[in-house]
PDB file of C-alpha atoms in Angstrom:
ATOM      1  CA  MET V   1     -39.678 -12.818 -47.505  1.00  0.00           C
ATOM      2  CA  ASP V   2     -42.655 -15.241 -45.371  1.00  0.00           C
ATOM      3  CA  ILE V   3     -41.515 -13.066 -42.372  1.00  0.00           C
ATOM      4  CA  LEU V   4     -41.312  -9.821 -44.281  1.00  0.00           C
ATOM      5  CA  GLN V   5     -45.110 -11.121 -45.810  1.00  0.00           C
ATOM      6  CA  PHE V   6     -46.053 -11.255 -41.717  1.00  0.00           C
ATOM      7  CA  PHE V   7     -45.135  -8.413 -41.007  1.00  0.00           C
ATOM      8  CA  TYR V   8     -46.348  -6.248 -43.570  1.00  0.00           C
ATOM      9  CA  ASN V   9     -49.834  -8.101 -42.450  1.00  0.00           C
ATOM     10  CA  MET V  10     -49.598  -7.991 -39.371  1.00  0.00           C
ATOM     11  CA  THR V  11     -48.656  -4.278 -39.583  1.00  0.00           C
ATOM     12  CA  ASN V  12     -51.611  -3.173 -42.156  1.00  0.00           C
ATOM     13  CA  ILE V  13     -53.858  -5.266 -38.917  1.00  0.00           C
ATOM     14  CA  LEU V  14     -53.115  -3.047 -36.222  1.00  0.00           C
ATOM     15  CA  TRP V  15     -51.726   0.042 -37.536  1.00  0.00           C
ATOM     16  CA  GLY V  16     -55.015   0.806 -40.221  1.00  0.00           C
ATOM     17  CA  THR V  17     -54.040   2.810 -42.921  1.00  0.00           C
ATOM     18  CA  TYR V  18     -50.921   4.568 -43.151  1.00  0.00           C
ATOM     19  CA  GLY V  19     -52.099   8.559 -42.165  1.00  0.00           C
ATOM     20  CA  PHE V  20     -52.085   7.065 -38.722  1.00  0.00           C
ATOM     21  CA  GLN V  21     -49.227   4.980 -38.588  1.00  0.00           C
ATOM     22  CA  THR V  22     -47.426   8.327 -39.995  1.00  0.00           C
ATOM     23  CA  LEU V  23     -49.248  11.087 -37.250  1.00  0.00           C
ATOM     24  CA  PHE V  24     -47.310   8.366 -34.499  1.00  0.00           C
ATOM     25  CA  TYR V  25     -43.751   8.680 -36.127  1.00  0.00           C
ATOM     26  CA  PHE V  26     -44.613  12.190 -36.816  1.00  0.00           C
ATOM     27  CA  SER V  27     -45.648  13.196 -33.267  1.00  0.00           C
ATOM     28  CA  LEU V  28     -41.816  11.758 -32.010  1.00  0.00           C
ATOM     29  CA  ILE V  29     -40.279  14.156 -33.832  1.00  0.00           C
ATOM     30  CA  LEU V  30     -42.465  16.773 -32.683  1.00  0.00           C
ATOM     31  CA  ILE V  31     -41.140  15.929 -29.524  1.00  0.00           C
ATOM     32  CA  ILE V  32     -37.804  15.584 -30.476  1.00  0.00           C
ATOM     33  CA  THR V  33     -37.875  19.062 -31.767  1.00  0.00           C
ATOM     34  CA  LEU V  34     -40.034  20.634 -29.735  1.00  0.00           C
ATOM     35  CA  GLU V  35     -39.283  18.762 -26.741  1.00  0.00           C
ATOM     36  CA  LYS V  36     -37.024  21.214 -24.642  1.00  0.00           C
ATOM     37  CA  GLU V  37     -36.084  18.741 -21.747  1.00  0.00           C
ATOM     38  CA  LYS V  38     -33.240  16.172 -22.654  1.00  0.00           C
ATOM     39  CA  ILE V  39     -34.092  12.945 -20.225  1.00  0.00           C
ATOM     40  CA  ILE V  40     -37.675  13.424 -21.380  1.00  0.00           C
ATOM     41  CA  ARG V  41     -37.108  13.446 -25.604  1.00  0.00           C
ATOM     42  CA  ALA V  42     -34.975  10.412 -24.604  1.00  0.00           C
ATOM     43  CA  ARG V  43     -37.421   8.740 -22.784  1.00  0.00           C
ATOM     44  CA  TRP V  44     -40.271   8.980 -25.077  1.00  0.00           C
ATOM     45  CA  PHE V  45     -37.847   7.971 -28.581  1.00  0.00           C
ATOM     46  CA  GLY V  46     -35.788   5.592 -26.793  1.00  0.00           C
ATOM     47  CA  TYR V  47     -38.693   3.408 -24.933  1.00  0.00           C
ATOM     48  CA  CYS V  48     -40.553   3.523 -28.252  1.00  0.00           C
ATOM     49  CA  GLY V  49     -38.204   2.711 -30.512  1.00  0.00           C
ATOM     50  CA  CYS V  50     -36.519  -0.050 -28.480  1.00  0.00           C
ATOM     51  CA  MET V  51     -40.275  -1.218 -28.754  1.00  0.00           C
ATOM     52  CA  LEU V  52     -40.490  -1.069 -32.859  1.00  0.00           C
ATOM     53  CA  LEU V  53     -37.024  -2.930 -32.952  1.00  0.00           C
ATOM     54  CA  MET V  54     -38.158  -5.900 -30.442  1.00  0.00           C
ATOM     55  CA  ILE V  55     -41.904  -6.133 -32.530  1.00  0.00           C
ATOM     56  CA  TYR V  56     -40.063  -5.702 -36.066  1.00  0.00           C
ATOM     57  CA  ASN V  57     -37.651  -8.132 -35.312  1.00  0.00           C
ATOM     58  CA  PRO V  58     -36.950 -11.354 -37.056  1.00  0.00           C
ATOM     59  CA  ILE V  59     -35.875 -12.971 -33.805  1.00  0.00           C
ATOM     60  CA  MET V  60     -38.426 -12.177 -31.897  1.00  0.00           C
ATOM     61  CA  TYR V  61     -40.726 -14.152 -34.497  1.00  0.00           C
ATOM     62  CA  PHE V  62     -39.102 -17.141 -33.996  1.00  0.00           C
ATOM     63  CA  VAL V  63     -39.134 -17.013 -30.533  1.00  0.00           C
ATOM     64  CA  PHE V  64     -42.709 -16.663 -31.027  1.00  0.00           C
ATOM     65  CA  ILE V  65     -43.540 -19.219 -33.048  1.00  0.00           C
ATOM     66  CA  PHE V  66     -41.138 -21.878 -30.731  1.00  0.00           C
ATOM     67  CA  ILE V  67     -42.903 -20.469 -27.625  1.00  0.00           C
ATOM     68  CA  PHE V  68     -46.364 -20.340 -29.189  1.00  0.00           C
ATOM     69  CA  GLY V  69     -46.000 -22.489 -32.183  1.00  0.00           C
ATOM     70  CA  THR V  70     -48.069 -21.205 -35.518  1.00  0.00           C
ATOM     71  CA  GLY V  71     -51.724 -22.654 -34.439  1.00  0.00           C
ATOM     72  CA  SER V  72     -54.169 -20.107 -34.460  1.00  0.00           C
ATOM     73  CA  GLY V  73     -53.062 -18.835 -31.179  1.00  0.00           C
ATOM     74  CA  PHE V  74     -49.403 -17.098 -32.981  1.00  0.00           C
ATOM     75  CA  ILE V  75     -50.957 -14.076 -34.688  1.00  0.00           C
ATOM     76  CA  PRO V  76     -52.781 -12.853 -31.164  1.00  0.00           C
ATOM     77  CA  TYR V  77     -50.353 -13.519 -28.713  1.00  0.00           C
ATOM     78  CA  TYR V  78     -47.366 -11.869 -30.677  1.00  0.00           C
ATOM     79  CA  CYS V  79     -49.826  -8.858 -31.889  1.00  0.00           C
ATOM     80  CA  ARG V  80     -50.233  -7.833 -28.230  1.00  0.00           C
ATOM     81  CA  LEU V  81     -47.026  -6.714 -28.200  1.00  0.00           C
ATOM     82  CA  PHE V  82     -48.310  -3.430 -29.610  1.00  0.00           C
ATOM     83  CA  CYS V  83     -49.840  -2.821 -26.922  1.00  0.00           C
ATOM     84  CA  LEU V  84     -46.530  -1.392 -25.407  1.00  0.00           C
ATOM     85  CA  ILE V  85     -46.320   0.842 -27.411  1.00  0.00           C
ATOM     86  CA  PRO V  86     -47.702   4.791 -26.093  1.00  0.00           C
ATOM     87  CA  ILE V  87     -49.340   5.465 -29.493  1.00  0.00           C
ATOM     88  CA  VAL V  88     -52.235   7.383 -27.890  1.00  0.00           C
ATOM     89  CA  PHE V  89     -50.345   9.364 -25.154  1.00  0.00           C
ATOM     90  CA  VAL V  90     -47.151  10.341 -27.700  1.00  0.00           C
ATOM     91  CA  ILE V  91     -49.866  11.764 -29.645  1.00  0.00           C
ATOM     92  CA  ALA V  92     -51.410  13.655 -27.100  1.00  0.00           C
ATOM     93  CA  TYR V  93     -48.147  14.332 -26.137  1.00  0.00           C
ATOM     94  CA  ALA V  94     -46.920  16.225 -29.308  1.00  0.00           C
ATOM     95  CA  VAL V  95     -50.434  17.619 -29.894  1.00  0.00           C
ATOM     96  CA  VAL V  96     -50.109  19.400 -26.165  1.00  0.00           C
ATOM     97  CA  LEU V  97     -46.428  20.228 -27.121  1.00  0.00           C
ATOM     98  CA  ILE V  98     -47.443  22.513 -29.795  1.00  0.00           C
ATOM     99  CA  LEU V  99     -50.630  24.226 -28.271  1.00  0.00           C
ATOM    100  CA  GLN V 100     -48.343  25.209 -25.355  1.00  0.00           C
ATOM    101  CA  LYS V 101     -46.249  27.101 -28.675  1.00  0.00           C
ATOM    102  CA  LYS V 102     -49.203  28.803 -29.577  1.00  0.00           C
ATOM    103  CA  SER V 103     -52.304  31.213 -27.854  1.00  0.00           C
ATOM    104  CA  GLY V 104     -55.185  32.655 -28.255  1.00  0.00           C
ATOM    105  CA  TRP V 105     -57.140  31.690 -32.024  1.00  0.00           C
ATOM    106  CA  LYS V 106     -53.526  29.912 -33.293  1.00  0.00           C
ATOM    107  CA  LYS V 107     -54.410  27.406 -30.195  1.00  0.00           C
ATOM    108  CA  PHE V 108     -57.980  26.699 -31.335  1.00  0.00           C
ATOM    109  CA  CYS V 109     -57.309  26.973 -34.844  1.00  0.00           C
ATOM    110  CA  CYS V 110     -54.456  24.318 -34.232  1.00  0.00           C
ATOM    111  CA  THR V 111     -56.847  22.907 -31.862  1.00  0.00           C
ATOM    112  CA  LEU V 112     -59.566  21.967 -34.235  1.00  0.00           C
ATOM    113  CA  LEU V 113     -57.047  21.285 -36.954  1.00  0.00           C
ATOM    114  CA  MET V 114     -55.472  17.832 -35.085  1.00  0.00           C
ATOM    115  CA  LEU V 115     -59.034  16.941 -34.216  1.00  0.00           C
ATOM    116  CA  PHE V 116     -59.781  16.654 -37.926  1.00  0.00           C
ATOM    117  CA  ILE V 117     -56.302  15.194 -38.800  1.00  0.00           C
ATOM    118  CA  ILE V 118     -56.783  12.410 -35.850  1.00  0.00           C
ATOM    119  CA  ALA V 119     -60.684  11.990 -37.166  1.00  0.00           C
ATOM    120  CA  ILE V 120     -59.903  11.406 -40.445  1.00  0.00           C
ATOM    121  CA  SER V 121     -56.597   9.069 -39.550  1.00  0.00           C
ATOM    122  CA  GLY V 122     -58.418   6.807 -37.186  1.00  0.00           C
ATOM    123  CA  HIS V 123     -61.760   4.169 -37.656  1.00  0.00           C
ATOM    124  CA  SER V 124     -65.419   4.265 -36.784  1.00  0.00           C
ATOM    125  CA  ALA V 125     -65.880   0.828 -34.694  1.00  0.00           C
ATOM    126  CA  TYR V 126     -69.829   0.920 -35.970  1.00  0.00           C
ATOM    127  CA  GLY V 127     -68.233  -0.009 -39.759  1.00  0.00           C
ATOM    128  CA  GLU V 128     -66.450  -2.330 -39.208  1.00  0.00           C
ATOM    129  CA  SER V 129     -66.654  -5.974 -39.945  1.00  0.00           C
ATOM    130  CA  TRP V 130     -66.877  -6.911 -36.937  1.00  0.00           C
ATOM    131  CA  PHE V 131     -68.962  -4.315 -35.142  1.00  0.00           C
ATOM    132  CA  ILE V 132     -72.152  -7.197 -35.441  1.00  0.00           C
ATOM    133  CA  LYS V 133     -69.793 -10.410 -33.614  1.00  0.00           C
ATOM    134  CA  ALA V 134     -69.333  -8.036 -30.849  1.00  0.00           C
ATOM    135  CA  SER V 135     -72.513  -5.983 -30.386  1.00  0.00           C
ATOM    136  CA  ASN V 136     -73.730  -9.211 -28.412  1.00  0.00           C
ATOM    137  CA  VAL V 137     -74.069  -9.573 -24.926  1.00  0.00           C
ATOM    138  CA  ASN V 138     -71.759 -12.144 -24.911  1.00  0.00           C
ATOM    139  CA  LYS V 139     -69.609 -11.208 -26.876  1.00  0.00           C
ATOM    140  CA  VAL V 140     -69.129 -14.474 -28.199  1.00  0.00           C
ATOM    141  CA  PRO V 141     -68.792 -15.745 -32.108  1.00  0.00           C
ATOM    142  CA  ALA V 142     -72.451 -16.865 -33.712  1.00  0.00           C
ATOM    143  CA  ASP V 143     -71.104 -20.516 -34.425  1.00  0.00           C
ATOM    144  CA  VAL V 144     -71.229 -20.940 -30.560  1.00  0.00           C
ATOM    145  CA  ILE V 145     -74.319 -19.425 -29.648  1.00  0.00           C
ATOM    146  CA  GLU V 146     -76.241 -21.642 -32.529  1.00  0.00           C
ATOM    147  CA  ILE V 147     -74.168 -24.596 -31.065  1.00  0.00           C
ATOM    148  CA  CYS V 148     -75.574 -24.165 -27.576  1.00  0.00           C
ATOM    149  CA  THR V 149     -79.200 -24.842 -29.334  1.00  0.00           C
ATOM    150  CA  PHE V 150     -78.454 -28.366 -30.502  1.00  0.00           C
ATOM    151  CA  PHE V 151     -78.528 -29.720 -27.037  1.00  0.00           C
ATOM    152  CA  PRO V 152     -81.406 -29.532 -24.528  1.00  0.00           C
ATOM    153  CA  GLU V 153     -81.406 -28.152 -21.061  1.00  0.00           C
ATOM    154  CA  SER V 154     -82.133 -31.448 -19.242  1.00  0.00           C
ATOM    155  CA  ALA V 155     -78.651 -32.527 -19.457  1.00  0.00           C
ATOM    156  CA  SER V 156     -76.631 -32.146 -16.717  1.00  0.00           C
ATOM    157  CA  CYS V 157     -73.169 -32.343 -17.962  1.00  0.00           C
ATOM    158  CA  ILE V 158     -71.952 -31.977 -21.883  1.00  0.00           C
ATOM    159  CA  PRO V 159     -68.639 -34.568 -22.331  1.00  0.00           C
ATOM    160  CA  ILE V 160     -67.800 -32.192 -25.511  1.00  0.00           C
ATOM    161  CA  MET V 161     -64.732 -32.067 -27.960  1.00  0.00           C
ATOM    162  CA  VAL V 162     -64.292 -28.681 -29.693  1.00  0.00           C
ATOM    163  CA  PRO V 163     -61.747 -26.972 -32.632  1.00  0.00           C
ATOM    164  CA  THR V 164     -59.461 -24.257 -31.249  1.00  0.00           C
ATOM    165  CA  ASP V 165     -61.087 -20.702 -32.096  1.00  0.00           C
ATOM    166  CA  LEU V 166     -63.928 -21.923 -30.346  1.00  0.00           C
ATOM    167  CA  THR V 167     -62.268 -23.517 -26.837  1.00  0.00           C
ATOM    168  CA  VAL V 168     -62.541 -20.281 -24.976  1.00  0.00           C
ATOM    169  CA  TYR V 169     -65.956 -19.427 -25.614  1.00  0.00           C
ATOM    170  CA  MET V 170     -67.467 -22.703 -24.842  1.00  0.00           C
ATOM    171  CA  ARG V 171     -67.437 -23.370 -21.366  1.00  0.00           C
ATOM    172  CA  GLN V 172     -68.344 -18.808 -21.572  1.00  0.00           C
ATOM    173  CA  MET V 173     -71.373 -19.355 -22.735  1.00  0.00           C
ATOM    174  CA  ASP V 174     -72.725 -22.629 -20.280  1.00  0.00           C
ATOM    175  CA  SER V 175     -70.881 -24.217 -17.303  1.00  0.00           C
ATOM    176  CA  ARG V 176     -72.402 -27.828 -19.252  1.00  0.00           C
ATOM    177  CA  PHE V 177     -69.770 -28.528 -20.856  1.00  0.00           C
ATOM    178  CA  SER V 178     -67.150 -30.382 -20.152  1.00  0.00           C
ATOM    179  CA  MET V 179     -63.640 -30.703 -22.109  1.00  0.00           C
ATOM    180  CA  PRO V 180     -60.999 -33.436 -21.646  1.00  0.00           C
ATOM    181  CA  TYR V 181     -58.812 -30.691 -22.522  1.00  0.00           C
ATOM    182  CA  GLY V 182     -58.033 -27.227 -21.463  1.00  0.00           C
ATOM    183  CA  ARG V 183     -57.123 -23.614 -23.121  1.00  0.00           C
ATOM    184  CA  ASN V 184     -53.542 -24.870 -24.160  1.00  0.00           C
ATOM    185  CA  GLN V 185     -53.965 -28.820 -23.640  1.00  0.00           C
ATOM    186  CA  ASN V 186     -53.833 -31.116 -26.199  1.00  0.00           C
ATOM    187  CA  THR V 187     -53.977 -28.182 -29.051  1.00  0.00           C
ATOM    188  CA  ASP V 188     -52.744 -31.580 -31.331  1.00  0.00           C
ATOM    189  CA  ILE V 189     -56.860 -32.369 -31.494  1.00  0.00           C
ATOM    190  CA  SER V 190     -58.163 -29.617 -30.519  1.00  0.00           C
ATOM    191  CA  ASN V 191     -55.610 -28.074 -34.191  1.00  0.00           C
ATOM    192  CA  GLN V 192     -57.111 -30.927 -36.449  1.00  0.00           C
ATOM    193  CA  LEU V 193     -60.514 -30.075 -35.223  1.00  0.00           C
ATOM    194  CA  GLN V 194     -60.331 -26.718 -36.579  1.00  0.00           C
ATOM    195  CA  SER V 195     -58.324 -28.251 -39.896  1.00  0.00           C
ATOM    196  CA  GLU V 196     -59.694 -29.660 -43.207  1.00  0.00           C
ATOM    197  CA  ALA V 197     -57.610 -32.655 -42.577  1.00  0.00           C
ATOM    198  CA  GLN V 198     -58.783 -35.036 -40.009  1.00  0.00           C
ATOM    199  CA  ASN V 199     -57.401 -37.550 -38.833  1.00  0.00           C
ATOM    200  CA  ILE V 200     -60.899 -39.753 -38.204  1.00  0.00           C
ATOM    201  CA  GLU V 201     -59.732 -42.322 -36.401  1.00  0.00           C
ATOM    202  CA  LEU V 202     -57.293 -40.656 -34.386  1.00  0.00           C
ATOM    203  CA  ILE V 203     -60.054 -37.856 -32.735  1.00  0.00           C
ATOM    204  CA  LEU V 204     -62.609 -40.459 -31.769  1.00  0.00           C
ATOM    205  CA  ASP V 205     -59.338 -43.457 -30.302  1.00  0.00           C
ATOM    206  CA  TYR V 206     -59.119 -39.629 -27.729  1.00  0.00           C
ATOM    207  CA  ALA V 207     -63.364 -39.297 -27.598  1.00  0.00           C
ATOM    208  CA  VAL V 208     -63.309 -42.599 -26.206  1.00  0.00           C
ATOM    209  CA  GLU V 209     -60.954 -42.947 -24.047  1.00  0.00           C
ATOM    210  CA  THR V 210     -61.742 -39.481 -22.346  1.00  0.00           C
ATOM    211  CA  GLU V 211     -65.621 -40.728 -22.473  1.00  0.00           C
ATOM    212  CA  THR V 212     -66.306 -37.828 -24.442  1.00  0.00           C
ATOM    213  CA  ASP V 213     -69.870 -38.025 -26.154  1.00  0.00           C
ATOM    214  CA  TYR V 214     -70.301 -34.802 -28.246  1.00  0.00           C
ATOM    215  CA  ILE V 215     -67.563 -33.583 -30.639  1.00  0.00           C
ATOM    216  CA  VAL V 216     -67.691 -30.511 -33.011  1.00  0.00           C
ATOM    217  CA  SER V 217     -65.409 -30.186 -36.087  1.00  0.00           C
ATOM    218  CA  LEU V 218     -65.461 -28.148 -38.766  1.00  0.00           C
ATOM    219  CA  TYR V 219     -67.917 -28.187 -41.030  1.00  0.00           C
ATOM    220  CA  THR V 220     -67.560 -30.172 -45.236  1.00  0.00           C
ATOM    221  CA  GLU V 221     -69.513 -32.075 -46.632  1.00  0.00           C
ATOM    222  CA  GLU V 222     -66.423 -34.837 -47.283  1.00  0.00           C
ATOM    223  CA  LEU V 223     -65.738 -34.437 -43.400  1.00  0.00           C
ATOM    224  CA  LEU V 224     -69.058 -35.025 -42.346  1.00  0.00           C
ATOM    225  CA  ALA V 225     -69.024 -38.126 -44.564  1.00  0.00           C
ATOM    226  CA  GLN V 226     -65.868 -39.124 -43.371  1.00  0.00           C
ATOM    227  CA  TYR V 227     -66.970 -38.931 -39.441  1.00  0.00           C
ATOM    228  CA  VAL V 228     -70.993 -40.720 -40.800  1.00  0.00           C
ATOM    229  CA  ASN V 229     -69.085 -43.518 -42.175  1.00  0.00           C
ATOM    230  CA  TRP V 230     -67.398 -43.921 -38.690  1.00  0.00           C
ATOM    231  CA  GLY V 231     -70.495 -43.888 -36.911  1.00  0.00           C
ATOM    232  CA  CYS V 232     -71.340 -41.149 -35.498  1.00  0.00           C
ATOM    233  CA  GLU V 233     -74.610 -39.038 -35.162  1.00  0.00           C
ATOM    234  CA  VAL V 234     -74.594 -35.552 -36.955  1.00  0.00           C
ATOM    235  CA  ILE V 235     -76.248 -33.375 -33.898  1.00  0.00           C
ATOM    236  CA  GLY V 236     -76.583 -29.988 -36.042  1.00  0.00           C
ATOM    237  CA  ILE V 237     -74.614 -28.216 -38.310  1.00  0.00           C
ATOM    238  CA  THR V 238     -74.369 -23.961 -38.439  1.00  0.00           C
ATOM    239  CA  ASP V 239     -72.023 -21.783 -41.251  1.00  0.00           C
ATOM    240  CA  LYS V 240     -68.564 -23.574 -40.245  1.00  0.00           C
ATOM    241  CA  TYR V 241     -68.684 -26.284 -37.758  1.00  0.00           C
ATOM    242  CA  MET V 242     -71.204 -30.216 -36.916  1.00  0.00           C
ATOM    243  CA  VAL V 243     -72.317 -31.294 -33.987  1.00  0.00           C
ATOM    244  CA  LEU V 244     -71.334 -34.668 -33.675  1.00  0.00           C
ATOM    245  CA  LYS V 245     -71.848 -37.910 -31.004  1.00  0.00           C
ATOM    246  CA  GLN V 246     -69.565 -40.473 -31.550  1.00  0.00           C
ATOM    247  CA  HIS V 247     -70.972 -44.029 -31.008  1.00  0.00           C
ATOM    248  CA  CYS V 248     -67.837 -45.874 -30.050  1.00  0.00           C
ATOM    249  CA  PRO V 249     -67.610 -47.815 -33.665  1.00  0.00           C
ATOM    250  CA  LYS V 250     -67.257 -51.709 -33.865  1.00  0.00           C
ATOM    251  CA  HIS V 251     -64.342 -50.043 -36.441  1.00  0.00           C
ATOM    252  CA  ILE V 252     -62.182 -48.445 -34.096  1.00  0.00           C
ATOM    253  CA  SER V 253     -58.520 -49.291 -33.058  1.00  0.00           C
ATOM    254  CA  MET V 254     -58.284 -51.922 -30.836  1.00  0.00           C
ATOM    255  CA  VAL V 255     -56.833 -49.374 -28.103  1.00  0.00           C
ATOM    256  CA  ALA V 256     -59.510 -47.167 -27.727  1.00  0.00           C
ATOM    257  CA  GLU V 257     -62.164 -50.689 -27.112  1.00  0.00           C
ATOM    258  CA  THR V 258     -59.444 -51.692 -24.486  1.00  0.00           C
ATOM    259  CA  ASN V 259     -58.951 -48.315 -22.643  1.00  0.00           C
ATOM    260  CA  ILE V 260     -63.094 -48.693 -22.407  1.00  0.00           C
ATOM    261  CA  THR V 261     -63.460 -51.814 -21.382  1.00  0.00           C
ATOM    262  CA  TRP V 262     -60.498 -51.193 -18.292  1.00  0.00           C
ATOM    263  CA  LYS V 263     -62.762 -48.374 -17.150  1.00  0.00           C
ATOM    264  CA  ASN V 264     -65.724 -50.254 -16.359  1.00  0.00           C
ATOM    265  CA  THR V 265     -64.092 -52.988 -15.001  1.00  0.00           C
ATOM    266  CA  ARG V 266     -62.180 -50.925 -12.566  1.00  0.00           C
TER     267      ARG V 266
END
């Protein structure tokens, strides 16, 4: 049932209403019916059919989980399979086939009808909830822009750890940010910073070991209290995240303290 629910939610995200999806399937039927060349019919229907079978396939679902895990990056990677389906081209080709069968005022009326169907089946980008977020020049989440304002311009390098959802955007906004892991590296730490249940000691151990001064974490009152209790300083708080500075608390694990001592005496 979890797989069926996943397929249902993913379809709603990418197809929207059933109107656009129905238009695509109806276009495939029109191509099979109106196209005289068998090889062309086979190409359109065969390719689209194979892509749909690959997407709505439990085997592919488990393959993607094995490759990408179940983190926040799983759904975006899986949804990119939809780009393999020539949805717009199928609809456009079916429209051309219909117009070829008509002439004069009938062709004009068919054109208006097709434009009307496409218009009511789609969604205006200006009405979507994400439009305001995507309208900024850098196309990054508002939290990232606000986090950048917490740091002075005089700093030449800012060692920082950030949650998974912000990893891609931080260096895009400011090249001074230096992270101890890349986009697909040490995802355990970055995923923990995105979670409400964090192992604070493990995160601070890693921060001390990699000489990372600043930590960006998901903001909750409980997490904030835990970080402060471990000796961290609050630099700033946004709607979803908080920026902290770790000062190598005395009660941090001995492993991290040993690593720091060894690095200073090298």
